[in-house]
Short mmCIF file of N, CA and C and ligand atoms in Angstrom, two decimals:
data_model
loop_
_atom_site.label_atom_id
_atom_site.label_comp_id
_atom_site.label_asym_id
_atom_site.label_seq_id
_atom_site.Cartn_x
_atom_site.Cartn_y
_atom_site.Cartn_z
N UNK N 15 12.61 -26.40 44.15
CA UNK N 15 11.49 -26.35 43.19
C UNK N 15 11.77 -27.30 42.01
N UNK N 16 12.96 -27.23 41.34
CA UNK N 16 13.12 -28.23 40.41
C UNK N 16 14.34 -28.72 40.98
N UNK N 17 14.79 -30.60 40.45
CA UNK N 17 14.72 -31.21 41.34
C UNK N 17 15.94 -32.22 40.12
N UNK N 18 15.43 -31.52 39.19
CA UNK N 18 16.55 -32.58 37.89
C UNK N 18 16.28 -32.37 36.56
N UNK N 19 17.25 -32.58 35.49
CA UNK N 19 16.83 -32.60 34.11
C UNK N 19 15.89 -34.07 33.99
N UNK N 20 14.68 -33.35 33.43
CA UNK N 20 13.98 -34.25 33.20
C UNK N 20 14.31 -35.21 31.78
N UNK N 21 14.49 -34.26 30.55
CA UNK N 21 14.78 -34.21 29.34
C UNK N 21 15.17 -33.42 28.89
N UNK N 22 16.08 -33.41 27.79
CA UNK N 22 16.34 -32.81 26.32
C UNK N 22 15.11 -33.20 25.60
N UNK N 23 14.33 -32.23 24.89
CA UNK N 23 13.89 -32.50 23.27
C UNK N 23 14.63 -31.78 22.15
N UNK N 24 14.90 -32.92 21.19
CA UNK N 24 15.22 -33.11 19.86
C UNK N 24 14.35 -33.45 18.78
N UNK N 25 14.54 -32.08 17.84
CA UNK N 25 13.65 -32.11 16.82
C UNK N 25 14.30 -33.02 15.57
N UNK N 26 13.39 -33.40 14.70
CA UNK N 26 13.72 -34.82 13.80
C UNK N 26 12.61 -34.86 13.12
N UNK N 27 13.61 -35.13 11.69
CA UNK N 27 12.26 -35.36 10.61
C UNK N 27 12.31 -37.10 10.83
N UNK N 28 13.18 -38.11 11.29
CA UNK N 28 13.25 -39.64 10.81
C UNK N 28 13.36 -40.07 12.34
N UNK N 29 12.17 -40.24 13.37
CA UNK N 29 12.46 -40.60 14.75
C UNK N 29 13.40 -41.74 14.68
N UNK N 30 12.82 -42.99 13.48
CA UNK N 30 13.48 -43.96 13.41
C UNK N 30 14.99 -44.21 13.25
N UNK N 31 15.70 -43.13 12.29
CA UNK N 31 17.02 -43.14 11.60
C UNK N 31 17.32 -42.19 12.88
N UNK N 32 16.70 -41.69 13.65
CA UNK N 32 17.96 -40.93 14.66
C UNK N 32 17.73 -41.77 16.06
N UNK N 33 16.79 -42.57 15.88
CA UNK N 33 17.43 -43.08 17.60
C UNK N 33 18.28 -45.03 17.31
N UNK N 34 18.17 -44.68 15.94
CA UNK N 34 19.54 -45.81 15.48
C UNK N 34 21.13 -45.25 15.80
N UNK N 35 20.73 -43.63 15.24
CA UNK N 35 21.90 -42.63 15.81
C UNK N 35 22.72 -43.10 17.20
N UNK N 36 21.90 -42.92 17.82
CA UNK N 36 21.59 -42.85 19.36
C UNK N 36 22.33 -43.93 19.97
N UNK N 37 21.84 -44.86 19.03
CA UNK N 37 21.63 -46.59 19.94
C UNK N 37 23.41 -46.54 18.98
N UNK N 38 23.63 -46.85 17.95
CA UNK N 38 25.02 -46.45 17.26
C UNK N 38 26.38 -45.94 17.89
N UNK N 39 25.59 -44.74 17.99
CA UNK N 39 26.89 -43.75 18.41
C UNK N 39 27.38 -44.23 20.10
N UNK N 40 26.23 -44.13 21.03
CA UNK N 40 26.23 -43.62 22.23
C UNK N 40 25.50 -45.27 22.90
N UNK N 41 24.82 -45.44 22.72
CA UNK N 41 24.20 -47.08 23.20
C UNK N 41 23.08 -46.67 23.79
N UNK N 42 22.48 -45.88 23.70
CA UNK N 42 20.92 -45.42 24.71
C UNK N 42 20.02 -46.12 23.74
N UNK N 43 19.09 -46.80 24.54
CA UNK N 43 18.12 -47.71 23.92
C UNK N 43 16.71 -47.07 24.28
N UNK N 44 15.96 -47.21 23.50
CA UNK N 44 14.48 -46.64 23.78
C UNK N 44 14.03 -47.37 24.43
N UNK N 45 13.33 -46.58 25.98
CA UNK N 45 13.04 -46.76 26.70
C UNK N 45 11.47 -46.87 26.94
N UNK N 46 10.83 -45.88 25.96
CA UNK N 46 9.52 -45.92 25.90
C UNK N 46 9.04 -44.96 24.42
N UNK N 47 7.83 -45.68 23.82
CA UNK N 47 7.38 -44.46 22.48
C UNK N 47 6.33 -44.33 22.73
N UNK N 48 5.95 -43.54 22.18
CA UNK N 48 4.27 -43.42 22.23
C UNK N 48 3.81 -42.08 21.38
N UNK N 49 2.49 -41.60 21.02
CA UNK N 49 2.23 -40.57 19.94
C UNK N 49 1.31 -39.32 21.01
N UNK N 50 1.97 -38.33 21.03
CA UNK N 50 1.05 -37.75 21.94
C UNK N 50 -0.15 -36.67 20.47
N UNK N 51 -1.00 -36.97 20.44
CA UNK N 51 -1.65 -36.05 19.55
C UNK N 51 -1.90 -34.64 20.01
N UNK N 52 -2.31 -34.44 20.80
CA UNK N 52 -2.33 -33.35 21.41
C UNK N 52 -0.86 -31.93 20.72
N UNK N 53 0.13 -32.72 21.46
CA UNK N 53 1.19 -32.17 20.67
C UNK N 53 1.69 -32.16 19.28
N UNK N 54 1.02 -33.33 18.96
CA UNK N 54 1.64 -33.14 17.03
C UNK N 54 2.50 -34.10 17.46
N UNK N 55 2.91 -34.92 18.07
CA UNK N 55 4.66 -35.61 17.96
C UNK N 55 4.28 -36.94 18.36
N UNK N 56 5.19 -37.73 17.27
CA UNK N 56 5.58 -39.04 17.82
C UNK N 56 6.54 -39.14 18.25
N UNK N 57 7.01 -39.76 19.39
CA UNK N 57 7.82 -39.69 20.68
C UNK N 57 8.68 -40.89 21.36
N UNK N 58 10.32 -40.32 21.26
CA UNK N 58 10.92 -41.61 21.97
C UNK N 58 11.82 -40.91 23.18
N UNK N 59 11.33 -41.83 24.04
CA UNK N 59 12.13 -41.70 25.41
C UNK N 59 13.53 -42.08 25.47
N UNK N 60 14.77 -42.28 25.23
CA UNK N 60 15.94 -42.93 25.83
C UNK N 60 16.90 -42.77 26.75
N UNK N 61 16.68 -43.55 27.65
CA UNK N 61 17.16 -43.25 29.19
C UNK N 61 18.76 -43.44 29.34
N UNK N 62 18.77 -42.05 29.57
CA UNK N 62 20.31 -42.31 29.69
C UNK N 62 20.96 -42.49 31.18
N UNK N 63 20.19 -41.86 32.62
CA UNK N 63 20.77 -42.22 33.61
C UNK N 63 19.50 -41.94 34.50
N UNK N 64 19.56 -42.93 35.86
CA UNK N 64 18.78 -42.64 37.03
C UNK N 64 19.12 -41.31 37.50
N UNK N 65 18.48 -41.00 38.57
CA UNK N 65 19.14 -39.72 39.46
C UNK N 65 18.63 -39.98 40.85
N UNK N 66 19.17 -38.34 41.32
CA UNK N 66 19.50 -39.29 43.40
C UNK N 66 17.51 -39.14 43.48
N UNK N 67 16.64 -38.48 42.89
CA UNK N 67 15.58 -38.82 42.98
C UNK N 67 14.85 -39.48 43.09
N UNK N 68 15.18 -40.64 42.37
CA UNK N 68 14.40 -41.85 41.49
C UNK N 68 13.91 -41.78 40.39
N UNK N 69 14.31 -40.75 39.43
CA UNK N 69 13.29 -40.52 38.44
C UNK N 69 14.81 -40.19 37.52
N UNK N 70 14.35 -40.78 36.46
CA UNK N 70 15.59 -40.76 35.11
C UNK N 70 15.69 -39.77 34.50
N UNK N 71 16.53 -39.82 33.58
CA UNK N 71 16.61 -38.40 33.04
C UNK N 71 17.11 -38.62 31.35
N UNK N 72 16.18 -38.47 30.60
CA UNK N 72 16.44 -38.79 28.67
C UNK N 72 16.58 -37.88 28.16
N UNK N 73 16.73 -38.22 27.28
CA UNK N 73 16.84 -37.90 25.65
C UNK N 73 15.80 -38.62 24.73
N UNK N 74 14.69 -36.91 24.37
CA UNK N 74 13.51 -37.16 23.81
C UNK N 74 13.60 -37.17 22.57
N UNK N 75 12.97 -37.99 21.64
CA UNK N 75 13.08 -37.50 20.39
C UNK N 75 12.00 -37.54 19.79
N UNK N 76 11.68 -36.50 19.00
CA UNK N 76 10.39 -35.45 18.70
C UNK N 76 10.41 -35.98 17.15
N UNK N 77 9.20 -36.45 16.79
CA UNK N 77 8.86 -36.48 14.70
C UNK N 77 7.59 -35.76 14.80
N UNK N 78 7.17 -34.96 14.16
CA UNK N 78 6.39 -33.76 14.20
C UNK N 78 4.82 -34.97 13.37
N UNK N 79 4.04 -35.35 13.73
CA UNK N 79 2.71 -35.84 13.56
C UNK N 79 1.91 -35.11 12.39
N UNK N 80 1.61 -33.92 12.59
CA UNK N 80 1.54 -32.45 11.96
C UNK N 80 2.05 -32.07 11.14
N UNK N 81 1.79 -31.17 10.14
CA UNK N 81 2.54 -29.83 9.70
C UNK N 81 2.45 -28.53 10.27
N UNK N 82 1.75 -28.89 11.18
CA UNK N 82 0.88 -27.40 11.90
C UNK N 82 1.19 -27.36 12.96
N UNK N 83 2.24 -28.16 13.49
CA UNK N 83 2.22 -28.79 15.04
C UNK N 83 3.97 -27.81 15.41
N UNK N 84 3.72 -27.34 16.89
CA UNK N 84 5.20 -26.63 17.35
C UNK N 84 6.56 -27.50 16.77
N UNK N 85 6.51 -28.81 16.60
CA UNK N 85 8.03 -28.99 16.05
C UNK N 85 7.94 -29.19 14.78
N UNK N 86 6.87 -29.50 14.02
CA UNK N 86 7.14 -28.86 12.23
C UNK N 86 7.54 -27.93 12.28
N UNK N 87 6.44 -26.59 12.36
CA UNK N 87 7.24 -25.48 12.28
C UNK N 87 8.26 -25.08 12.78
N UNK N 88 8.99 -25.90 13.74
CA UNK N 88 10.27 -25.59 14.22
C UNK N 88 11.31 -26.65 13.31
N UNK N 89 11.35 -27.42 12.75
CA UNK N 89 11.77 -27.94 11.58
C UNK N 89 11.77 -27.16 10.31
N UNK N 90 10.85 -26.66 10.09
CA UNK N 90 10.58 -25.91 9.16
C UNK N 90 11.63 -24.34 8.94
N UNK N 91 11.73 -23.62 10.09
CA UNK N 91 12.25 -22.71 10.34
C UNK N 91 13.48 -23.16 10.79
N UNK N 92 14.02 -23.90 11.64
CA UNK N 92 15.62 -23.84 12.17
C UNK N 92 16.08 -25.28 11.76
N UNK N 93 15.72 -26.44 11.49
CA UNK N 93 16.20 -27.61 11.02
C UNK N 93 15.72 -28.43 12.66
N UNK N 94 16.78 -29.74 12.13
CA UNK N 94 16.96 -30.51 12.98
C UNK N 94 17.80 -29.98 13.90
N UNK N 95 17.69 -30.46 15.19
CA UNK N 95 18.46 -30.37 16.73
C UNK N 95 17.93 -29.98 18.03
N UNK N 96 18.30 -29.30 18.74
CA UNK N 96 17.54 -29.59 20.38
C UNK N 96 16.51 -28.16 20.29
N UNK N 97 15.47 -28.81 20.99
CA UNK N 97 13.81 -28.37 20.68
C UNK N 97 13.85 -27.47 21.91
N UNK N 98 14.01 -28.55 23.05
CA UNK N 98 13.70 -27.96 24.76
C UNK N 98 14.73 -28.57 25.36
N UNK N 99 14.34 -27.99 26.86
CA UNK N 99 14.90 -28.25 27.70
C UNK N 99 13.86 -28.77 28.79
N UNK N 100 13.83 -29.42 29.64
CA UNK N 100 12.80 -30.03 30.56
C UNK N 100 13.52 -30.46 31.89
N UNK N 101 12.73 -29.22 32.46
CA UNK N 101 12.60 -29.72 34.39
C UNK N 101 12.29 -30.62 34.89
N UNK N 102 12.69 -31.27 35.90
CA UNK N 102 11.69 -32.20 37.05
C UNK N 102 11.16 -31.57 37.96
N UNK N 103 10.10 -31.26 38.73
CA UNK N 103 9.51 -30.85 39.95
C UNK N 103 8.76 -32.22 39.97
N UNK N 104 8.43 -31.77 41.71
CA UNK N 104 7.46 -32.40 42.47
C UNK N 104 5.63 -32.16 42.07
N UNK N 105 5.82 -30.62 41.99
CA UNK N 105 4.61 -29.76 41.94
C UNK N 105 4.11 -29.04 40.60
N UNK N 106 4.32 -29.49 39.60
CA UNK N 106 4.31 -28.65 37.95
C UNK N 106 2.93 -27.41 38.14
N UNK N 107 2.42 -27.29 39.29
CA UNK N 107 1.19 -26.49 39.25
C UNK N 107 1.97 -25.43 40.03
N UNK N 108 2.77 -25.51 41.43
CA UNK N 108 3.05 -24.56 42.13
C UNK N 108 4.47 -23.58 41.73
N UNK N 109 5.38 -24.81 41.13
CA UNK N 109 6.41 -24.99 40.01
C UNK N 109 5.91 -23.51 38.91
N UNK N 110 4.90 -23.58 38.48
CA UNK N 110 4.32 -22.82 37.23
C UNK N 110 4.16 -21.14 37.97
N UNK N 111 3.20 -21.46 38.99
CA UNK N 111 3.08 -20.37 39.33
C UNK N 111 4.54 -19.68 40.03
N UNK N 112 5.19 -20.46 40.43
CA UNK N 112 6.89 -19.13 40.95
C UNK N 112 7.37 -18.94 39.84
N UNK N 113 7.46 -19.46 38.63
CA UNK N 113 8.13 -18.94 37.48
C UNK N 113 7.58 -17.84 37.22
N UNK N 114 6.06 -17.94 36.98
CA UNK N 114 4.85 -17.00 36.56
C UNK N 114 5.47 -15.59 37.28
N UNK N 115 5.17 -16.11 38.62
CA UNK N 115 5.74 -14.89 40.04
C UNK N 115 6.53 -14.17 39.58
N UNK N 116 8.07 -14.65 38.95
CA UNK N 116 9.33 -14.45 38.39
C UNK N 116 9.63 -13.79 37.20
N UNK N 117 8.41 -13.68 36.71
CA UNK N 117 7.92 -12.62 35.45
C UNK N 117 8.04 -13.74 34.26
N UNK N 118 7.78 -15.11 34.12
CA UNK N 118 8.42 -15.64 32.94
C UNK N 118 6.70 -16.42 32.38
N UNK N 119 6.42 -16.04 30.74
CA UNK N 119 5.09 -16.34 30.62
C UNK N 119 5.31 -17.38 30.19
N UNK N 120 3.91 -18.41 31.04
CA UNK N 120 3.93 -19.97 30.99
C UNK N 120 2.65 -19.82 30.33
N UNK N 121 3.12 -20.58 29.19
CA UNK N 121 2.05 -20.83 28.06
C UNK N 121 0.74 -22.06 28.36
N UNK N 122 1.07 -22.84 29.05
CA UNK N 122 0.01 -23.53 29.82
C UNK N 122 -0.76 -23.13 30.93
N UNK N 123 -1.65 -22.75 31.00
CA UNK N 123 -2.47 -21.83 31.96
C UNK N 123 -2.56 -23.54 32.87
N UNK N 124 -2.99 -24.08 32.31
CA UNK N 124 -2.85 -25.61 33.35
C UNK N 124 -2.10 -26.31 32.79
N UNK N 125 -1.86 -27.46 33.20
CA UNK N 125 -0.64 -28.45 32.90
C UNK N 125 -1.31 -29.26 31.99
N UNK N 126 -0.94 -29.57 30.70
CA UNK N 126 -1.15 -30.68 29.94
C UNK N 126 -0.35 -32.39 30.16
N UNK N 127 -0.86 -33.14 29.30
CA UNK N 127 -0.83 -34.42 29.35
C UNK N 127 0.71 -34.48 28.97
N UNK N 128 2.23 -34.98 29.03
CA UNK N 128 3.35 -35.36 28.78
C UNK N 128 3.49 -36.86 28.40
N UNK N 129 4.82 -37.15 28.07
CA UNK N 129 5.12 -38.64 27.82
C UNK N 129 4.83 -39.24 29.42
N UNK N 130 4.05 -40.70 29.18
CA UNK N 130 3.69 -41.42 29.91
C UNK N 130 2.85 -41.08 31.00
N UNK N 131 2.25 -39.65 30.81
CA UNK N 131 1.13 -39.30 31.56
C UNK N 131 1.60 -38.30 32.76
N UNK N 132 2.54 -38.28 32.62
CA UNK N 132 3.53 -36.66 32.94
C UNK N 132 2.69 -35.72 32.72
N UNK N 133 2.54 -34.89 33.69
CA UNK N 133 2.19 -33.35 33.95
C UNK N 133 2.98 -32.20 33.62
N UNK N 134 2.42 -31.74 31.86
CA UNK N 134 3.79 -31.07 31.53
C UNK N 134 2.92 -29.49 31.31
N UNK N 135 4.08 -28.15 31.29
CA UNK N 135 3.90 -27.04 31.00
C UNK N 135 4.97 -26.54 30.99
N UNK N 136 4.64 -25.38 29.30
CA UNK N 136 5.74 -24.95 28.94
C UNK N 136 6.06 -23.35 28.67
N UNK N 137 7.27 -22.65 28.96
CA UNK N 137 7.32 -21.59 29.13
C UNK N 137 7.86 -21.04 27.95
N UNK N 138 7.69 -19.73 28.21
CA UNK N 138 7.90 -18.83 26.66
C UNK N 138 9.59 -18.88 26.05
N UNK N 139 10.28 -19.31 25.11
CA UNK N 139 11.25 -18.92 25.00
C UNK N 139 12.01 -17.78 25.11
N UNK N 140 11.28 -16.51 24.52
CA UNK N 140 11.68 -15.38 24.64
C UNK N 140 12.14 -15.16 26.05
N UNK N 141 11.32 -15.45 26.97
CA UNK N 141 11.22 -15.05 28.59
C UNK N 141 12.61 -15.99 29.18
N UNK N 142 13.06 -16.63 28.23
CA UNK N 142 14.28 -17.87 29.23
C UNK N 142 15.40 -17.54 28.27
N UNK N 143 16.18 -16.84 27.46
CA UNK N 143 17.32 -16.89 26.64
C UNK N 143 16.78 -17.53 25.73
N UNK N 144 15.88 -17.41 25.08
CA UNK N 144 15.95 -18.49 23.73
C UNK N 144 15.95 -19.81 23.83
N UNK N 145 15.40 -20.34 25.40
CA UNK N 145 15.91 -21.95 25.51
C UNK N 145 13.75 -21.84 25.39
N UNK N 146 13.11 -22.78 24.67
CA UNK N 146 11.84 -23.09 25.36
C UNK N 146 12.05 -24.11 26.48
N UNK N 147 11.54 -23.79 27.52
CA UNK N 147 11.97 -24.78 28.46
C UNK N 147 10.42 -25.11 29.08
N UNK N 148 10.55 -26.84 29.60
CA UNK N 148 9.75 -26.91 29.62
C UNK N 148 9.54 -27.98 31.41
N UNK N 149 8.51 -27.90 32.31
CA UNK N 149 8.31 -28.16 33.48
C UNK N 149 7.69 -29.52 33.48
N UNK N 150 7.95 -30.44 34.12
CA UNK N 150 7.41 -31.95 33.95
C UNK N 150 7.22 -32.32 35.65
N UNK N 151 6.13 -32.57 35.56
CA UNK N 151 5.45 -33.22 36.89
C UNK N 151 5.71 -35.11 36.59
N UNK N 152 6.89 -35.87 37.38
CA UNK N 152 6.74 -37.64 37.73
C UNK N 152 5.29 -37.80 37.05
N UNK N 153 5.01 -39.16 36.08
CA UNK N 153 3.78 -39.56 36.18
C UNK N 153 2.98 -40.12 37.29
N UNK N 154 3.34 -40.67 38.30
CA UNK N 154 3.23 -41.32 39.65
C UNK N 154 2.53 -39.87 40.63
N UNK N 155 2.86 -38.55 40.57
CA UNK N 155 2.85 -37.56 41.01
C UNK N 155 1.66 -36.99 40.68
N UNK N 156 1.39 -37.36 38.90
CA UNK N 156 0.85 -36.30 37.97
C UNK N 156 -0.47 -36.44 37.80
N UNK N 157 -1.27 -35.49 37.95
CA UNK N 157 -3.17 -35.42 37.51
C UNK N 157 -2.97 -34.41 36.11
N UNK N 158 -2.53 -34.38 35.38
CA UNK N 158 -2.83 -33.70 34.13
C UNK N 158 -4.14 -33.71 33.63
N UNK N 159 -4.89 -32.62 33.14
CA UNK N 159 -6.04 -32.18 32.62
C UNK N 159 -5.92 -32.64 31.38
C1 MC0 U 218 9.87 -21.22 18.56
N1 MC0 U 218 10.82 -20.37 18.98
C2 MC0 U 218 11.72 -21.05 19.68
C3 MC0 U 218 11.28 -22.39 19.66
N2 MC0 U 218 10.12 -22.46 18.96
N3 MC0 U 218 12.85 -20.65 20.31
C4 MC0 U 218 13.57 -21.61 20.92
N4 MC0 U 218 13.20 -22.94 20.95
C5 MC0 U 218 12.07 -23.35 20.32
N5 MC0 U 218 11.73 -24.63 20.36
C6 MC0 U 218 10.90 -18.93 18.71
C7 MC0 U 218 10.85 -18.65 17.21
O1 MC0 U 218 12.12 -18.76 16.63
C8 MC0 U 218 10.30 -17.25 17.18
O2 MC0 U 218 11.35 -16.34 17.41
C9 MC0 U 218 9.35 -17.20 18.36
O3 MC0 U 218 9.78 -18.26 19.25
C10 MC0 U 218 7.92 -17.47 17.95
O4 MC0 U 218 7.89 -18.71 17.27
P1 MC0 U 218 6.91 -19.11 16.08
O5 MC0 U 218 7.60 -20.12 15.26
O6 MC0 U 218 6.35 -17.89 15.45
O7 MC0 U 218 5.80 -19.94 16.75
P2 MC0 U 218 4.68 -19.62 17.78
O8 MC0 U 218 4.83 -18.30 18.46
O9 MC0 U 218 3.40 -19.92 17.12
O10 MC0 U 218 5.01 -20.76 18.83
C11 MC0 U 218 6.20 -20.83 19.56
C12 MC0 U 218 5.86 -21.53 20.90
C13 MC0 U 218 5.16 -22.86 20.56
C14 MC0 U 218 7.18 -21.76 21.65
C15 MC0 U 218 4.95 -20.61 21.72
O11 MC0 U 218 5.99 -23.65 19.75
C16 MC0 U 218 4.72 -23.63 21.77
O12 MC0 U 218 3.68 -23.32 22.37
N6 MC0 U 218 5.49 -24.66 22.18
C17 MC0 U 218 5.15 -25.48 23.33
C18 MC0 U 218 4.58 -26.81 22.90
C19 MC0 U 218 5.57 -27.66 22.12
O13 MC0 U 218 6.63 -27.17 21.67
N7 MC0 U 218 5.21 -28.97 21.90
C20 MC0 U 218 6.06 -29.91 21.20
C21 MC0 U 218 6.80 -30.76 22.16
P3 MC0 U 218 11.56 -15.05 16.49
O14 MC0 U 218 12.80 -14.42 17.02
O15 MC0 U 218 11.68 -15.58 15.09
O16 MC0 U 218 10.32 -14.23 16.73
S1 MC0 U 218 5.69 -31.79 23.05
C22 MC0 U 218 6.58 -32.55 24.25
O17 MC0 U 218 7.75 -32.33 24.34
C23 MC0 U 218 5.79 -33.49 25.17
C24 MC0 U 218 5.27 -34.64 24.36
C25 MC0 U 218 6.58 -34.01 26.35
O18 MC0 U 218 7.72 -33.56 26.61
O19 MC0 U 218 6.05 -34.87 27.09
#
């Protein structure tokens, strides 16, 4: 059913001053940005490795668009550092429903729009240890609503 780490998200008030971090510390270069409104976040991809899939696997980094938006208020309340966790599947619709099955409440009744047109949905923290974790359908794969 899932298939690989899709991503880490990392919450950040300065997208800019932390993926200098990034590129600094560690050498991961941004791979792709873009602003998803929907979510509140402006958004950087940095790819840190392929996998036996074909599909890579980053380190997201989240600047909250919003004040009203899930990673302000998660800035707001716990600071800076890791937001989510993110699956790969094939299927983010059938994917949704065995978690669902599994007793765990998925806050996307359908799959929303992700980075680069990724089919994403995300599950309750409470229901996973405190991790929000979150399910990502390949864009190549993905019909997001
Ligand atoms: C909140 N909580 C978290 C959390 N955010 N726990 C772990 N990790 C997080 N990131 C906890 C709070 O501490 C609180 O626990 C409880 O959940 C309720 O939180 P709240 O602050 O009162 O906020 P709610 O309930 O209004 O919303 C929390 C919820 C929301 C997770 C449902 O943030 C949400 O729907 N998130 C999914 C969308 C999202 O995060 N989008 C941004 C990334 P206590 O114990 O105090 O009750 S978008 C993205 O990443 C896209 C672009 C992509 O990957 O392509």
């Amino acid at each position: 059913m899932f298939t690989r780490i899709d991503h880490i998200g990392i919450a950040c008030r300065d997208l800019d001053a932390t993926a200098a971090f990034y590129r600094r510390v560690y050498g991961f270069e941004i791979a792709h940005e873009e602003v998803n409104e929907e979510q509140g976040v402006r958004e950087a991809m940095l790819e840190v490795n392929g996998t036996s899939d074909g599909h890579r696997t980053c380190i997201q980094l989240l600047e909250p668009i919003r004040a009203d938006s899930p990673v302000a208020k998660f800035l707001d309340s716990r600071g800076e550092g890791v937001h989510h966790i993110a699956f790969g599947t094939p299927d983010v619709r059938g994917a949704s429903a065995d978690v669902r099955e599994a007793g765990v409440r998925v806050l996307d009744a359908e799959p929303r729009r992700g980075t680069s047109g990724s089919a994403i949905a995300f599950l309750h923290p409470k229901d996973c240890g405190g991790v929000l974790t979150e399910l990502v359908q390949a864009p190549e794969a993905a019909d997001p609503t």
